[in-house]
Coordinates of C-alpha atoms and ligand atoms in Angstrom, one line a residue:
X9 CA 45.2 -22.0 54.9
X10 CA 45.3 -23.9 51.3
X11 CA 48.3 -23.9 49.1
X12 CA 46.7 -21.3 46.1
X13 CA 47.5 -21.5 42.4
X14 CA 46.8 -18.7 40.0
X15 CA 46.4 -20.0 37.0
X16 CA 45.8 -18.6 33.3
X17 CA 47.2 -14.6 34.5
X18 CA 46.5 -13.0 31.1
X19 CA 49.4 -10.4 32.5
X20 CA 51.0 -11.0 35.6
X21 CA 52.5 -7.3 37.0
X22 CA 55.6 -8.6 39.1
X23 CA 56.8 -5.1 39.6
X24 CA 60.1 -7.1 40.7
X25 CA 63.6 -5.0 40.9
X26 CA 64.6 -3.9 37.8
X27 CA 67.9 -3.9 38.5
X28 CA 70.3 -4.6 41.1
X29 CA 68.7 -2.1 43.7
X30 CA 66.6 -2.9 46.6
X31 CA 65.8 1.0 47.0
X32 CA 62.4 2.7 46.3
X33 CA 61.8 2.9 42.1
X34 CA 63.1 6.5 40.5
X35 CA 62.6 8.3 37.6
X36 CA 63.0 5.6 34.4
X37 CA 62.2 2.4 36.5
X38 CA 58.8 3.5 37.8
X39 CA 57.8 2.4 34.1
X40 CA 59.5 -0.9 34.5
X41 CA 56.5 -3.0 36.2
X42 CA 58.0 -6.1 35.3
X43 CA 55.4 -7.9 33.3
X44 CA 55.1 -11.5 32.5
X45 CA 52.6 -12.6 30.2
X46 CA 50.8 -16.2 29.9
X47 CA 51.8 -16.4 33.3
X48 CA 51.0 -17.9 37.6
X49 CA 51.5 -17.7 40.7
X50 CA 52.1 -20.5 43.4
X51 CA 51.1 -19.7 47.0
X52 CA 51.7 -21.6 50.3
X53 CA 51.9 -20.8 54.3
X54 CA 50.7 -17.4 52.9
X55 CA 53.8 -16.6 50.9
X56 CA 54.8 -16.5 47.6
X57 CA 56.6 -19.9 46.2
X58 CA 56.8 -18.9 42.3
X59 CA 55.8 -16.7 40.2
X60 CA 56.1 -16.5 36.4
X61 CA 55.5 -18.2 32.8
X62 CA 52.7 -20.4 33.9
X63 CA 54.7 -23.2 31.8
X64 CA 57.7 -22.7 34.4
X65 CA 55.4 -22.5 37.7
X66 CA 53.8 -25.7 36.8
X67 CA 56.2 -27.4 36.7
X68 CA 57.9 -26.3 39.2
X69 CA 59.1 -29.1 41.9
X70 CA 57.6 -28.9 45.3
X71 CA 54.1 -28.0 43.2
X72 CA 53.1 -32.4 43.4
X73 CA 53.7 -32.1 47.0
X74 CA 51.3 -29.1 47.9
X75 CA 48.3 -31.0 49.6
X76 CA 44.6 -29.6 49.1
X77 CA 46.1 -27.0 46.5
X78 CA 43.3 -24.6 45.8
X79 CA 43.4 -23.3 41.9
X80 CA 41.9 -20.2 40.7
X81 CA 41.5 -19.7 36.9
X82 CA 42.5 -16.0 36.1
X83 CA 40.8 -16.2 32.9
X84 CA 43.7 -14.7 31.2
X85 CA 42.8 -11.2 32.8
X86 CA 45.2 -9.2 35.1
X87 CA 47.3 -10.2 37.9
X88 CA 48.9 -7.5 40.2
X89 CA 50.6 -7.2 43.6
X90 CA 47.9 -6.2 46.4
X91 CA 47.8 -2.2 46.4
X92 CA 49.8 -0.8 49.2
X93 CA 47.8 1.9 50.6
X94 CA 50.4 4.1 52.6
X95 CA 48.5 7.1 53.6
X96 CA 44.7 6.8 55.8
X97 CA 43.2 8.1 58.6
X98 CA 41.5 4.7 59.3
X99 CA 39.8 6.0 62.4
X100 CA 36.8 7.9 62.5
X101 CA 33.2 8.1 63.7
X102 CA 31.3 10.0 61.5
X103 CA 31.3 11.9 57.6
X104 CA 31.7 15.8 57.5
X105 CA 28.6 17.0 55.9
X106 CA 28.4 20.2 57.1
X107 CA 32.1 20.9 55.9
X108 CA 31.3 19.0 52.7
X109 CA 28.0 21.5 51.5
X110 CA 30.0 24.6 53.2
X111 CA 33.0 24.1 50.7
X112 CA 30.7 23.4 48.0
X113 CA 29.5 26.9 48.7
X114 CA 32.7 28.7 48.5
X115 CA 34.3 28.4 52.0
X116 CA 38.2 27.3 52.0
X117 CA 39.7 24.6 53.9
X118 CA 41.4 27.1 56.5
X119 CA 37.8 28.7 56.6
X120 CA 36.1 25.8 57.8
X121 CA 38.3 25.0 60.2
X122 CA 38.5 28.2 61.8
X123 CA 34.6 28.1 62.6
X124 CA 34.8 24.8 64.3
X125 CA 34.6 22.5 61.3
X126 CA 37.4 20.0 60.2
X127 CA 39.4 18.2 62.2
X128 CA 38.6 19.6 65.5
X129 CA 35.1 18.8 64.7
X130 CA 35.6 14.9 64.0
X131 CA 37.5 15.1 67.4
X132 CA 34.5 15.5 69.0
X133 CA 32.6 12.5 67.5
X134 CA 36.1 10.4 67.9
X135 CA 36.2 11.0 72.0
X136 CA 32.8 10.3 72.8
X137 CA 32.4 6.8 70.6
X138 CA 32.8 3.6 72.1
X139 CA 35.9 1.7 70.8
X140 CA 33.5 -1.2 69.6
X141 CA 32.1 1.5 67.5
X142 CA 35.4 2.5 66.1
X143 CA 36.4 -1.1 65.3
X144 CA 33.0 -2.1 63.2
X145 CA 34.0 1.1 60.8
X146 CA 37.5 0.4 60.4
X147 CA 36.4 -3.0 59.7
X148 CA 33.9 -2.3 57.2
X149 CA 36.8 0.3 55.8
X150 CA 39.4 -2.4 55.3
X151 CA 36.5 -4.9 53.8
X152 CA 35.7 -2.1 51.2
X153 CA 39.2 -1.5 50.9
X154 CA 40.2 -5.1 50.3
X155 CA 37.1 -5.6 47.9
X156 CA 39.1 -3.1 45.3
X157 CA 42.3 -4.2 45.0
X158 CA 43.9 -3.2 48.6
X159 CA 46.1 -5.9 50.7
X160 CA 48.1 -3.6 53.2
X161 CA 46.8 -0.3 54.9
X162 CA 48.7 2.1 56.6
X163 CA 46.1 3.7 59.8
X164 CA 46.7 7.1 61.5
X165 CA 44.8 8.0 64.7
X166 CA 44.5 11.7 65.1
X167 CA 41.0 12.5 65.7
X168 CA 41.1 12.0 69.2
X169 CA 43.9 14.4 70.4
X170 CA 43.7 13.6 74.0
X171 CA 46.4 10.8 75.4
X172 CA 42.6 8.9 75.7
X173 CA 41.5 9.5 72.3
X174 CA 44.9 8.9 70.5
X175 CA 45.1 5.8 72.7
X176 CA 41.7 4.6 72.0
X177 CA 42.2 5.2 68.2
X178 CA 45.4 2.9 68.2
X179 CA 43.5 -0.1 69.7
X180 CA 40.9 0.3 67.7
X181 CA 43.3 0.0 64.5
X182 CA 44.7 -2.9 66.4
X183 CA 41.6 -5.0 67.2
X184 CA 40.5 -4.0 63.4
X185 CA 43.7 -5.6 61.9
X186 CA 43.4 -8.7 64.0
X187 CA 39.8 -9.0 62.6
X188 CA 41.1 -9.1 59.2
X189 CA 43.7 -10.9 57.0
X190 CA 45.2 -8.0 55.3
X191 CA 48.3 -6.3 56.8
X192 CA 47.7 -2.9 58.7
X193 CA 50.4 -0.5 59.7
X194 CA 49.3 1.6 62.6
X195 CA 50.4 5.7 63.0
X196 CA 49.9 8.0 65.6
X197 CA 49.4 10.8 64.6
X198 CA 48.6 12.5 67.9
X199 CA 49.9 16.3 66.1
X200 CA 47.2 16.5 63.8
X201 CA 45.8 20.0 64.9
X202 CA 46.2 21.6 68.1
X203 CA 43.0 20.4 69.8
X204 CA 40.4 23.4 70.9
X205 CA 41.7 23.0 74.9
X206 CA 45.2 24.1 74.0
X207 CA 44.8 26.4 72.0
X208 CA 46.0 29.3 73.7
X209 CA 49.0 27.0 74.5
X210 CA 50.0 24.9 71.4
X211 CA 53.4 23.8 73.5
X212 CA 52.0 22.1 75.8
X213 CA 50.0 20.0 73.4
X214 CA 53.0 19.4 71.9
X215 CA 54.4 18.0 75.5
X216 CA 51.2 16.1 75.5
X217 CA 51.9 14.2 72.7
X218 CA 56.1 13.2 73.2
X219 CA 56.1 12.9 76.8
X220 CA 53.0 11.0 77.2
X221 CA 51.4 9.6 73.5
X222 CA 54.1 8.7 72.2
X223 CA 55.9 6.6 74.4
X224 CA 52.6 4.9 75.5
X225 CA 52.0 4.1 71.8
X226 CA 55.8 2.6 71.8
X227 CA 55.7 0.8 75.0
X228 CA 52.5 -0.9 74.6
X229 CA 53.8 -1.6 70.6
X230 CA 50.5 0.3 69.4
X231 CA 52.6 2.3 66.1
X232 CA 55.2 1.6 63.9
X233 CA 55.7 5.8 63.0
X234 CA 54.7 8.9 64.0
X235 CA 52.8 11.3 61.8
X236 CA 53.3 15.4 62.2
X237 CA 50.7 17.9 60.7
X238 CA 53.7 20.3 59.4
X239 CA 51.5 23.1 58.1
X240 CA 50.4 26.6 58.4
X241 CA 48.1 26.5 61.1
X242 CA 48.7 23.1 62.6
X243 CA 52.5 22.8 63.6
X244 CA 55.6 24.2 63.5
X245 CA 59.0 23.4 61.9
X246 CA 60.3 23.5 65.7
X247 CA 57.3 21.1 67.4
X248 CA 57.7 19.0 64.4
X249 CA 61.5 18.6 65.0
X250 CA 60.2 17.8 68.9
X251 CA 57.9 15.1 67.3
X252 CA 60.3 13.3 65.2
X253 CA 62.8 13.5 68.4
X254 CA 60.5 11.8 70.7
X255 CA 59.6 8.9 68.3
X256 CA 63.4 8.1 67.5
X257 CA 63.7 8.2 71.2
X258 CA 61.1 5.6 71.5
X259 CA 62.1 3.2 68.7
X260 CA 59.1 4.2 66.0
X261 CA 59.4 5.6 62.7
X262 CA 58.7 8.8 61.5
X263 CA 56.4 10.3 58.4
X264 CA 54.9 13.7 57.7
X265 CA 51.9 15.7 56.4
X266 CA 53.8 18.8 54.5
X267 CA 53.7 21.1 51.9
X268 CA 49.6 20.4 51.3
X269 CA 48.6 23.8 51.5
X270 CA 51.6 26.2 52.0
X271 CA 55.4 25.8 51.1
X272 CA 57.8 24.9 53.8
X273 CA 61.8 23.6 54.6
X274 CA 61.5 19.9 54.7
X275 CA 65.8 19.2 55.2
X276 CA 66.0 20.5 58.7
X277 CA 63.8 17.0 58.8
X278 CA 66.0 14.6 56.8
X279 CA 68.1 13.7 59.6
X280 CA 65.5 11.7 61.6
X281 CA 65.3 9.2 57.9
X282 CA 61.7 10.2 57.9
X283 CA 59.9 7.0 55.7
X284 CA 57.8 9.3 54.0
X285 CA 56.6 12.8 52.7
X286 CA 53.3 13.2 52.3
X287 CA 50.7 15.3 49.9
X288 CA 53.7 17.8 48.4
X289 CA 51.9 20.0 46.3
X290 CA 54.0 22.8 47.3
X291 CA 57.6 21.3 47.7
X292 CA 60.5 23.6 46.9
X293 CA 63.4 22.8 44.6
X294 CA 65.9 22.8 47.2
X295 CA 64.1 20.1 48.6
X296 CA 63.5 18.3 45.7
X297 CA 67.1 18.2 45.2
X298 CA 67.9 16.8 48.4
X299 CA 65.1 14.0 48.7
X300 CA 66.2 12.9 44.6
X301 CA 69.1 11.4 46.8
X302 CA 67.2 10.0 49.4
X303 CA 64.9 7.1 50.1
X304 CA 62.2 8.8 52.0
X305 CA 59.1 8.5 49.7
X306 CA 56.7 11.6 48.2
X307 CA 53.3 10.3 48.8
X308 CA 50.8 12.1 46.9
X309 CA 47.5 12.1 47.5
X310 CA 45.6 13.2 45.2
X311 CA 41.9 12.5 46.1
X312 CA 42.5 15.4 48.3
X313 CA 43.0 17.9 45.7
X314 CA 40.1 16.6 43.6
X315 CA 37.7 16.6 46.8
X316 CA 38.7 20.0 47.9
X317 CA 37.9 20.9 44.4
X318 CA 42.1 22.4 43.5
X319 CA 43.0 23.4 40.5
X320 CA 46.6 22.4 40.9
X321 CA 47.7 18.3 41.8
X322 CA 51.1 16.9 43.2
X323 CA 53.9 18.0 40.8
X324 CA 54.6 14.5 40.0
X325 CA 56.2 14.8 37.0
X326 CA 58.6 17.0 38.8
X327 CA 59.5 14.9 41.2
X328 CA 59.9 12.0 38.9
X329 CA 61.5 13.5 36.7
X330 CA 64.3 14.4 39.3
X331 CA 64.6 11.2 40.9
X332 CA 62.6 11.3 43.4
X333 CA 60.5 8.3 44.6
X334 CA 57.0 8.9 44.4
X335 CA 53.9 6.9 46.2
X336 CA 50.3 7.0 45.8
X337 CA 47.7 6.7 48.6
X338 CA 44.1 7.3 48.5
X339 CA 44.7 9.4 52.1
X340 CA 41.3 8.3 53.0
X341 CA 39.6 10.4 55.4
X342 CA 36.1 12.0 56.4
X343 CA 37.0 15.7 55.7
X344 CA 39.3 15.8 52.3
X345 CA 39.4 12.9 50.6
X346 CA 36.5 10.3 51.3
X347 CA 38.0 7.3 49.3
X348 CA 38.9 4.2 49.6
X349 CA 39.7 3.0 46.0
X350 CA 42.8 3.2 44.9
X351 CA 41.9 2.7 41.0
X352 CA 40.1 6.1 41.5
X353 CA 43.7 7.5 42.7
X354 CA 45.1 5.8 39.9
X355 CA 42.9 7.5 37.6
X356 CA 43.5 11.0 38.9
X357 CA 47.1 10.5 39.0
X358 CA 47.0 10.0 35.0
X359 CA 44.3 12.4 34.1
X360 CA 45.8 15.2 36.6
X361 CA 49.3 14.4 37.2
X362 CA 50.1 13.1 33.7
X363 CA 51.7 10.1 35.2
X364 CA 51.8 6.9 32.8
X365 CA 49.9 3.9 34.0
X366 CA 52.9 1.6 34.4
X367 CA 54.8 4.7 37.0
X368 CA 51.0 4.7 39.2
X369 CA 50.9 1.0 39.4
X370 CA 54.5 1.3 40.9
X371 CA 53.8 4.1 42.8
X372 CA 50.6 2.0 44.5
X373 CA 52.4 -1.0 45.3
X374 CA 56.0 -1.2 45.5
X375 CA 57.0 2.6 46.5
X376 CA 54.0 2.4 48.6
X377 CA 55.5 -0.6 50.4
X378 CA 58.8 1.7 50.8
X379 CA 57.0 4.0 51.7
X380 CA 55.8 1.8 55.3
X381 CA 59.0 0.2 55.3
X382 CA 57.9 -2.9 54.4
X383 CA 59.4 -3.4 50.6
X384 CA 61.1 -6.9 51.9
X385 CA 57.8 -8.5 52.2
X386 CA 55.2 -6.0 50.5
X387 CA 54.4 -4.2 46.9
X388 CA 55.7 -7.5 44.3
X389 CA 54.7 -10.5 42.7
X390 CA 58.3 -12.8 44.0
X391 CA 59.2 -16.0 45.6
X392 CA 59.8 -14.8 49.2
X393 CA 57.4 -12.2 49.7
X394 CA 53.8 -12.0 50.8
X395 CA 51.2 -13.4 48.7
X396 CA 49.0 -10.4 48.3
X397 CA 47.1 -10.0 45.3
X398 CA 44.7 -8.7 43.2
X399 CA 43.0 -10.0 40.3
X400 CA 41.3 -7.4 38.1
X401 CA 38.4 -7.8 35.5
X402 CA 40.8 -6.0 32.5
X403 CA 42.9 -7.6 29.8
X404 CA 45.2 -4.7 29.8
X405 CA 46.5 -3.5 33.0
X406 CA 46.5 0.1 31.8
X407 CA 42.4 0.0 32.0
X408 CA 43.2 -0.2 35.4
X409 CA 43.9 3.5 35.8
X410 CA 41.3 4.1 32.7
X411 CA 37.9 3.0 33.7
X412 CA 36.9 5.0 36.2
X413 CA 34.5 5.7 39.6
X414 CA 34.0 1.8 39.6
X415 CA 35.5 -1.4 40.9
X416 CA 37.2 -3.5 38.0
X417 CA 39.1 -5.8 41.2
X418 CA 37.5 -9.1 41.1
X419 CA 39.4 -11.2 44.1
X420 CA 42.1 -10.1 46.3
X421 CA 44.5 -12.3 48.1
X422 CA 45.3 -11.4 51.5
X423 CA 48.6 -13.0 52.9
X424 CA 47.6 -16.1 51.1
X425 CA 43.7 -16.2 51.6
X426 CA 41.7 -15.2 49.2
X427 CA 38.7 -13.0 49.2
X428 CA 36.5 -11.4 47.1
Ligands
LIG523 ZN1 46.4 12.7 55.7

């Protein structure tokens, strides 16, 4: 790997710590994306040596000594930290046509799913395909993902829901992110729904997945979390507590799905330091109250509501507006929200959410990076940390989250390689 200079960043996004705090960014500082103009970056052994006035970081000492130094002229366009895209179901076989042309003629998601469609149905596809199979399309996902701006990727199984299939998902994710020089973060997420052979005894699924998934996935170091479905129709408050007890047991870290399509208690969960909340829509004020002092993350996803067709998105401003730290992830998946750009989420999170530009570009990178646990290496532009990042076609960053349905990322920088 070559030492990298970024040279001529028309605006460099540091997104570096406003103040003193190391915590995820609340309320006032999620507009604080630290920017530098006239700027660079210096890479080396794939992390970040300096970064700022270009006048400082050429100058800067060790900068002679860099052998083979590889420069890139920026072109004074837009340099920001790789998106941090905290929320995918990385692994599965096929799209969900039949779901997708049913919805569009009036059927809800609930609907679907009770006639055999949505996630039960991608279970299907999930067991029988070859783990090869699995790899190539999580590959070809991360490549896409990389090509728009994307450097780390957080990757749920959950469409096998067997011990196999869970298992199988979780080396696939493996074997994909040894394949490519991004950073993934693998999640089981073995209580997605309760598969169609337990139905008529949801327990014992749930037994299925914390006596046997989950400490196979922590003994053979396949996750970092555990994901819970917490919903109407998927699980319970009290298999969800079961969940989160079995991952702390076993060393992994724990995240939910809640509040996406009916309101439920999320502080019975707050004492297993769950890293994030995810999708939100229908989060109570109780709650609210409690997370505004917390550092679990609200990940919103709203490619979900816009695929589903909703009326209503993520009360973001809600949440920001009473502290608490909000993410965005793109939530790809094949049955609610087939996307892998994040500029797209960026777009709906102004146009819908009425978030400002500055608060999504925080809420993609550095509260994303929270929002895996990983803000000491992940989510900005400062000596010390990762170099991943992403170099956009724009002058301004706000067209970032303006232009929309395209690709305005131009190269991405992936632990210190680039790619484009
Ligand atoms: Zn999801």
């Amino acid at each position: 790997m070559r030492p990298l200079l970024l040279a001529n960043i028309g605006q460099l996004l540091t997104l570096r710590a406003p103040g003193k705090g190391t915590g995820p960014r609340r309320a006032n500082e999620l507009n604080d994306i630290g920017i530098i103009e006239d700027a660079a970056v210096l890479c080396d052994g794939g992390k970040i040596v300096a970064a700022g006035k270009a006048r400082d970081v050429l100058r800067y000492p060790a900068r002679k000594k860099l052998k083979h130094l590889k420069e890139i002229d920026c072109e004074q366009k837009v340099v920001l930290p790789g998106f941090v895209d905290s929320h995918t179901h990385l692994i599965f076989a096929a799209p969900r046509l039949v779901d997708f042309e049913k919805r569009i003629a009036g059927a809800t998601y609930e609907e679907i799913a009770q006639a055999g469609g949505g996630i039960r149905s991608s279970a299907e596809a999930v067991r029988k395909a070859p783990v090869k199979a699995l790899v190539q399309q999580a590959l070809a996902a991360l490549r896409e993902m990389a090509a728009q701006g994307t450097s780390t990727v957080e990757a749920k199984s959950g469409y096998g829901l067997s011990v196999e299939g869970e298992i199988k998902s979780l080396e696939a994710i493996q074997q994909a992110a040894k394949a490519w020089p991004g950073t993934v973060v693998p999640t089981l997420l073995g209580a997605h729904v309760i598969p169609k052979e337990f139905q008529s005894k949801p327990q014992r699924y749930v037994r299925e997945v914390c006596e046997k998934m989950i400490p196979l996935a922590g003994k053979r170091r396949l996750a970092a979390f555990v994901d819970v479905f917490y919903e109407r129709g998927a699980f319970t408050l009290e298999d969800s507590e079961q969940v989160f007890e079995a991952a702390t047991k076993h060393g992994l870290g724990v995240r939910a799905h809640v509040c996406q399509l009916s309101s439920a208690e999320l502080w019975p969960l707050l004492r297993f330091h769950p890293a994030s909340f995810d999708h939100m829509d229908c989060v109570n004020g109780e709650d609210i109250a409690q997370l505004a002092r917390r550092d679990t993350v609200a990940t919103l996803l709203p490619g979900a509501n816009y695929f589903l067709g909703l009326e209503k998105f993520p009360p973001a401003r809600t949440l920001i507006e009473a502290g608490v730290p909000v993410a965005l992830a793109t939530d790809y998946n094949p049955g609610t929200s087939p996307t892998s750009n994040m500029q797209f989420i960026l777009s709906l999170a102004c146009t819908h959410m009425k978030m400002t530009p500055a608060e999504a570009i925080a809420a993609a990178t550095i509260n994303g990076a929270h929002a895996l646990r990983l803000a000491e290496r992940k989510g900005s532009v400062e000596p010390g940390k990762d170099a991943d990042l992403a170099i956009f076609d724009v002058e301004d960053y706000r067209e970032i989250a303006y232009w929309f349905g395209g690709n305005r990322c131009n190269a991405v920088v992936l632990n210190g390689i680039v790619t484009r």
